[in-house]
CSV table of C-alpha atoms and ligand atoms in Angstrom, one decimal:
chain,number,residue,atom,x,y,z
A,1,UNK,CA,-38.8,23.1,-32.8
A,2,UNK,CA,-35.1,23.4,-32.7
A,3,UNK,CA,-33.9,22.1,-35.9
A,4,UNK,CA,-31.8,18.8,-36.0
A,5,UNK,CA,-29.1,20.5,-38.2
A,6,UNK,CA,-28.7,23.1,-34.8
A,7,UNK,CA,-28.1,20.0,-32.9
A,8,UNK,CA,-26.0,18.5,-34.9
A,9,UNK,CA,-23.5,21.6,-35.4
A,10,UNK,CA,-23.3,22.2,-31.9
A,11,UNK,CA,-22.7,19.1,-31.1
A,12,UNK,CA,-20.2,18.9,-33.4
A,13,UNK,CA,-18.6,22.0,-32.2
A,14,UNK,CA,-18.4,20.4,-28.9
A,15,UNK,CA,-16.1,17.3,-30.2
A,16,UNK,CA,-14.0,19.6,-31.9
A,17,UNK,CA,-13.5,21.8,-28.9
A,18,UNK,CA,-12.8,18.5,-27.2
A,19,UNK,CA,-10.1,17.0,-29.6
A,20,UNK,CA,-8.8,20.5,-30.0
A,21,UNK,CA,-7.7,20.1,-26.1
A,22,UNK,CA,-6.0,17.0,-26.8
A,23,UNK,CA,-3.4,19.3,-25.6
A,24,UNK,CA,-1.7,19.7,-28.9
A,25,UNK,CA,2.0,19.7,-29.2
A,26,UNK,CA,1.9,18.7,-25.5
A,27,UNK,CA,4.5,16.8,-23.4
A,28,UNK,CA,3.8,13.3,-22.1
A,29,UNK,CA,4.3,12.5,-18.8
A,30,UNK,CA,5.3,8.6,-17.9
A,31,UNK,CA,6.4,7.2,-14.7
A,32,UNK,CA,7.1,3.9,-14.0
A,33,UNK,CA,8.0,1.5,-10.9
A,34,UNK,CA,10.0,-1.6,-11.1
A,35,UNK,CA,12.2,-4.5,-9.4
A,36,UNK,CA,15.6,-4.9,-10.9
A,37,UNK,CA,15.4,-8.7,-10.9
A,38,UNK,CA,11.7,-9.0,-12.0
A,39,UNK,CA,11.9,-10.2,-15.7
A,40,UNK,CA,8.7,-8.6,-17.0
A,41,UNK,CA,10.0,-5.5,-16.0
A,42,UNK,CA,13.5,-6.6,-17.5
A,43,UNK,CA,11.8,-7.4,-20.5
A,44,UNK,CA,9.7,-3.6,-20.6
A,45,UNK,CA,12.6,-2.4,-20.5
A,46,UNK,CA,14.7,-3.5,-22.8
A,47,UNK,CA,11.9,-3.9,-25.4
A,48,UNK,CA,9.2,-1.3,-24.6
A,49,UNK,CA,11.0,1.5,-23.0
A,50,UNK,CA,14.1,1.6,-25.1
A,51,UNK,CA,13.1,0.7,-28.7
A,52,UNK,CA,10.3,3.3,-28.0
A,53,UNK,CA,13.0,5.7,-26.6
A,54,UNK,CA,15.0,5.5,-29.5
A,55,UNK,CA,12.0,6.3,-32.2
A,56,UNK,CA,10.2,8.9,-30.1
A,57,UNK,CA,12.9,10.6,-28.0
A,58,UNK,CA,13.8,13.4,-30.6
A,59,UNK,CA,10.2,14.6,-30.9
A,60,UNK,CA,10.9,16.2,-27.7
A,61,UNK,CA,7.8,14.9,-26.2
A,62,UNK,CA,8.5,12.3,-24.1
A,63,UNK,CA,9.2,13.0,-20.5
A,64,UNK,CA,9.7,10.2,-18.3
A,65,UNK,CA,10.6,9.1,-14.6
A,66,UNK,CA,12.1,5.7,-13.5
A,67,UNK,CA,11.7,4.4,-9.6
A,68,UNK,CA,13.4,1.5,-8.9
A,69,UNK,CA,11.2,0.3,-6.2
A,70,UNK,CA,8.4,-2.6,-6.2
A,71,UNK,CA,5.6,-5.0,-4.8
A,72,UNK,CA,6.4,-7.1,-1.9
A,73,UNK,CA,8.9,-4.6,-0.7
A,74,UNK,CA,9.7,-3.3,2.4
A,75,UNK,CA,12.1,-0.9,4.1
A,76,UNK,CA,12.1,-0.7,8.2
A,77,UNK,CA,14.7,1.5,10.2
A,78,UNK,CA,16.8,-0.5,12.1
A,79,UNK,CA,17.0,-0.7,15.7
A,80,UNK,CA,20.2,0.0,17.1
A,81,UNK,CA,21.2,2.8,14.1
A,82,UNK,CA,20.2,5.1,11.9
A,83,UNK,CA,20.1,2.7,9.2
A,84,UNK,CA,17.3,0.9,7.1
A,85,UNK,CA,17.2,-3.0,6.5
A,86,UNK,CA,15.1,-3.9,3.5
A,87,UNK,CA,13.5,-6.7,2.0
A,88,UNK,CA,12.8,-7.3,-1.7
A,89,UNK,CA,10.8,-9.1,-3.8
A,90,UNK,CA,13.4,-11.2,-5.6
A,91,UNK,CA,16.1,-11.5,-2.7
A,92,UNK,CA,18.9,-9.1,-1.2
A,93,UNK,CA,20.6,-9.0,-4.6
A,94,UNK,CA,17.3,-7.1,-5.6
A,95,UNK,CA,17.4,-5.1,-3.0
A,96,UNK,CA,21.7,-3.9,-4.2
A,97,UNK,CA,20.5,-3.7,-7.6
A,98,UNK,CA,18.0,-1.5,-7.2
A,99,UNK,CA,19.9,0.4,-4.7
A,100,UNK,CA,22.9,0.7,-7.8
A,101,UNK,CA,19.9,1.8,-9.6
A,102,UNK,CA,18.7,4.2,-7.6
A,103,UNK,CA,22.1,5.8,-7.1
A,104,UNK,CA,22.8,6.5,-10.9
A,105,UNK,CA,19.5,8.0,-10.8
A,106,UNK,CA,21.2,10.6,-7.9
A,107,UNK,CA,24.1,10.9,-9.6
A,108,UNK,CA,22.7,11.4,-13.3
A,109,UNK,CA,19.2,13.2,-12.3
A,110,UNK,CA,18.1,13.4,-15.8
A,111,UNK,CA,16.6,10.4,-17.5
A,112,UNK,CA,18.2,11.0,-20.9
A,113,UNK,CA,21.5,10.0,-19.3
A,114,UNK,CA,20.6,7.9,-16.6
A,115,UNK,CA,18.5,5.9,-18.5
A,116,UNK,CA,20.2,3.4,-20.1
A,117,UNK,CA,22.1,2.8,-17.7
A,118,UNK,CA,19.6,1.4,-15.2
A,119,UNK,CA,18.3,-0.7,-18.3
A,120,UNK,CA,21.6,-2.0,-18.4
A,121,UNK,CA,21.7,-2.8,-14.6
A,122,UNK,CA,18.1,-3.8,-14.8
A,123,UNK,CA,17.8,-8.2,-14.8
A,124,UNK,CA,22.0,-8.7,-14.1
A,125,UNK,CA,22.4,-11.4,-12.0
A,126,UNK,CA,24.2,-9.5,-9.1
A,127,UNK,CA,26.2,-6.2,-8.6
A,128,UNK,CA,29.3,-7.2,-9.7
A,129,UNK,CA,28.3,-8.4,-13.0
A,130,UNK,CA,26.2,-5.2,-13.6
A,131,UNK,CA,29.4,-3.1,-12.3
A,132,UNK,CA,31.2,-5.0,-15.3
A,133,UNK,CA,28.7,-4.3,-17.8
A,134,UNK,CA,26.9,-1.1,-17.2
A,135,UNK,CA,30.5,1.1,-15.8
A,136,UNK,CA,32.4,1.0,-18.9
A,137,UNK,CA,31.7,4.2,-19.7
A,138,UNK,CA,33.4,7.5,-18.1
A,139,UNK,CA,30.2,9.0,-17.3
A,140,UNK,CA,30.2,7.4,-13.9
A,141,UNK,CA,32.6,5.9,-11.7
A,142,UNK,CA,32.1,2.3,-10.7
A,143,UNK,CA,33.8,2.2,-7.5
A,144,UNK,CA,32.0,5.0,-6.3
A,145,UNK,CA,28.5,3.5,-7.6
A,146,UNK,CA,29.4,-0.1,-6.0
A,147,UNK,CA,30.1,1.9,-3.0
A,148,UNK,CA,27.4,3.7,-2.7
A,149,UNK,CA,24.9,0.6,-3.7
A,150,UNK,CA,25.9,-1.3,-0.7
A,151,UNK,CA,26.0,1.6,1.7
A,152,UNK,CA,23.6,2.7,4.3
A,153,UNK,CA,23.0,5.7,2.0
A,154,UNK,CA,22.0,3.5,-1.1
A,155,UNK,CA,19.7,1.6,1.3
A,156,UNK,CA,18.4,5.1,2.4
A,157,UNK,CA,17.5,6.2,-1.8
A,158,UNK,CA,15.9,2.9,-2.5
A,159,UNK,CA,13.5,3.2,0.8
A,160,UNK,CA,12.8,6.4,0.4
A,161,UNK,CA,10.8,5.3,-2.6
A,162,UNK,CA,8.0,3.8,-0.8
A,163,UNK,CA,7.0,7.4,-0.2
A,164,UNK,CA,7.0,8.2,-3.7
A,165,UNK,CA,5.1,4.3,-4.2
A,166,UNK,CA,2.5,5.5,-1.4
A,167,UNK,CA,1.7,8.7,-3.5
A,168,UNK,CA,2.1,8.1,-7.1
A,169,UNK,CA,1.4,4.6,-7.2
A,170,UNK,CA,-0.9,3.6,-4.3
A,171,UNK,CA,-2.8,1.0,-6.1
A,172,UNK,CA,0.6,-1.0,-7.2
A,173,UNK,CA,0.4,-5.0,-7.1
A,174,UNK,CA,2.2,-5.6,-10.4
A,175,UNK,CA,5.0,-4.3,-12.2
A,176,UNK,CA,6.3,-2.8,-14.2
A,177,UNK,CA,3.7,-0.4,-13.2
A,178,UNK,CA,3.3,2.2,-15.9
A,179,UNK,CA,1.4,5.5,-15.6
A,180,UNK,CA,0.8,7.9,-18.1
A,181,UNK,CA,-0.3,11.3,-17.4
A,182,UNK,CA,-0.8,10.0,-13.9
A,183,UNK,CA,-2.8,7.2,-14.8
A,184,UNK,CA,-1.8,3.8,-14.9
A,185,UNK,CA,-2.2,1.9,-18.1
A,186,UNK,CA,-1.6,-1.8,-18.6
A,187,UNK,CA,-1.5,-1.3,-22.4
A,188,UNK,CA,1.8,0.9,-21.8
A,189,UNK,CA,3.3,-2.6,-20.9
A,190,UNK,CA,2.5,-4.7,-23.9
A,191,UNK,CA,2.5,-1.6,-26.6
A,192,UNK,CA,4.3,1.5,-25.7
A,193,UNK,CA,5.2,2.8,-28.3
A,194,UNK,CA,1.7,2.3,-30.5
A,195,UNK,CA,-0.1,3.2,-27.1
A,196,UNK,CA,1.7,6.3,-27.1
A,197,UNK,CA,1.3,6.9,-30.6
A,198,UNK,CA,-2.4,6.5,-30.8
A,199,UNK,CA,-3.7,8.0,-27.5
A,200,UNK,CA,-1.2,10.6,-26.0
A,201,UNK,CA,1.2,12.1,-28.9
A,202,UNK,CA,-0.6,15.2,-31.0
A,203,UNK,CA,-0.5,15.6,-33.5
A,204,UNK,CA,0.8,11.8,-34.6
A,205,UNK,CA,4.6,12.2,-35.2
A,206,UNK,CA,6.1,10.9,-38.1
A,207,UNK,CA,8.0,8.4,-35.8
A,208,UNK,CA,4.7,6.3,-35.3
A,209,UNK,CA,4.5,3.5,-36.5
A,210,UNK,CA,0.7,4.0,-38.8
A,211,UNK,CA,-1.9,1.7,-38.2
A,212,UNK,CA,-4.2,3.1,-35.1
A,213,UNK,CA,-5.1,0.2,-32.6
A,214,UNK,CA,-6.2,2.6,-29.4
B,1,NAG,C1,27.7,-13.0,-9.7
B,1,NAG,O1,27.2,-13.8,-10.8
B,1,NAG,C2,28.2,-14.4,-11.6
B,1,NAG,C3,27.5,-14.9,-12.8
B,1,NAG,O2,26.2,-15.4,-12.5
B,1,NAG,C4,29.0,-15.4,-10.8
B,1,NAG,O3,30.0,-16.0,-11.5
B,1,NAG,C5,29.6,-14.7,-9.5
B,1,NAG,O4,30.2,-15.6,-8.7
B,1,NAG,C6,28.5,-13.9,-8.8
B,1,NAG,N1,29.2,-13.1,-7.7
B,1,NAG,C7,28.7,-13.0,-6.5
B,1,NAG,C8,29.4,-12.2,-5.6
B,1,NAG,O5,27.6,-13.6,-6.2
């Protein structure tokens, strides 16, 4: 008879093969679709994304994508040019915010730097106020961003996101709509940063916060 202890050992060997390929040391992947004037993604933002940002951005582990494109939102060509008229959730000042969006994310292709920018942007009330808030800075220039938000090339970024929707996010009917890995997680929306922490980071960076909830 095959002793329990036999059992036992190889089964344990088996969970510790298992956690071992918790992919150790290993970079985590998040994407994330929103609306610029949808205030649960406003509020993910400037409270989820950022705060957990600023703690677990140095560990070098966080990689992260931003697509400024929703539910409830749709891009046709136009008839007589070759132009696209779109239609947004929240109105056509959604639609030029998340086209300014969408061009800092051209002009600044890494997140690290275009980041904070479209959280600035992201909930303004319409382009110019975001022009006035979010351009103070000489990174970019604001006549050029303004310029290319309301042009048929700003419209062109923004709907070539439903391509990027249709593939990475096919099942989408909310947002923020946050995947991890590839997956999408509604925890990542309430609890980033533990969420992270708990389930994706290892081994557990100093940066987290201790208790484990996940
Ligand atoms: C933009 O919003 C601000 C503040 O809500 C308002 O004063 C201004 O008139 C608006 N501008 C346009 C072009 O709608």
């Amino acid at each position: 008879m095959p002793s329990c202890s036999l059992i036992f050992s190889l089964l344990f060997f088996v969970l510790q093969t298992a956690t071992s390929l918790q992919d150790e040391g290993g970079m985590v992947n998040i994407v994330a679709f929103g609306e610029a004037r949808c205030s649960d993604t406003s509020y993910w933002m400037k409270w989820h994304w950022l705060p957990m940002w600023r703690m677990l951005g140095s560990t070098g582990r966080i990689n992260f994508e931003y697509h400024p494109f929703g539910i409830k939102t749709t891009c046709v060509d136009a008839e007589d040019s070759d132009d696209v008229v779109c239609d947004c959730h929240h109105g056509a000042k959604e639609c030029v915010l998340n086209q300014l969006q969408n061009c800092v994310i051209e002009a600044l292709p890494n997140f690290e730097q275009y980041m904070e920018i479209v959280t600035c942007i992201q909930g303004k009330s319409n382009i110019t106020v975001a022009a006035d808030a979010c351009f103070n800075e000489p990174t970019l220039d604001r006549h050029k961003m303004v310029e290319c938000a309301e042009s048929r090339h700003g419209r062109k970024l923004f709907s070539s996101q439903e391509e990027h929707a249709a593939k990475l996010a096919p099942d989408m009917d909310w947002v923020p709509w946050i995947l991890i890995n590839g997956k999408r997680y509604k925890q990542a929306e309430d609890d980033l940063w533990q969420f992270l922490c708990d389930r994706f980071i290892f081994p557990r960076p100093i940066h987290c916060p201790k208790k484990i909830v996940y």
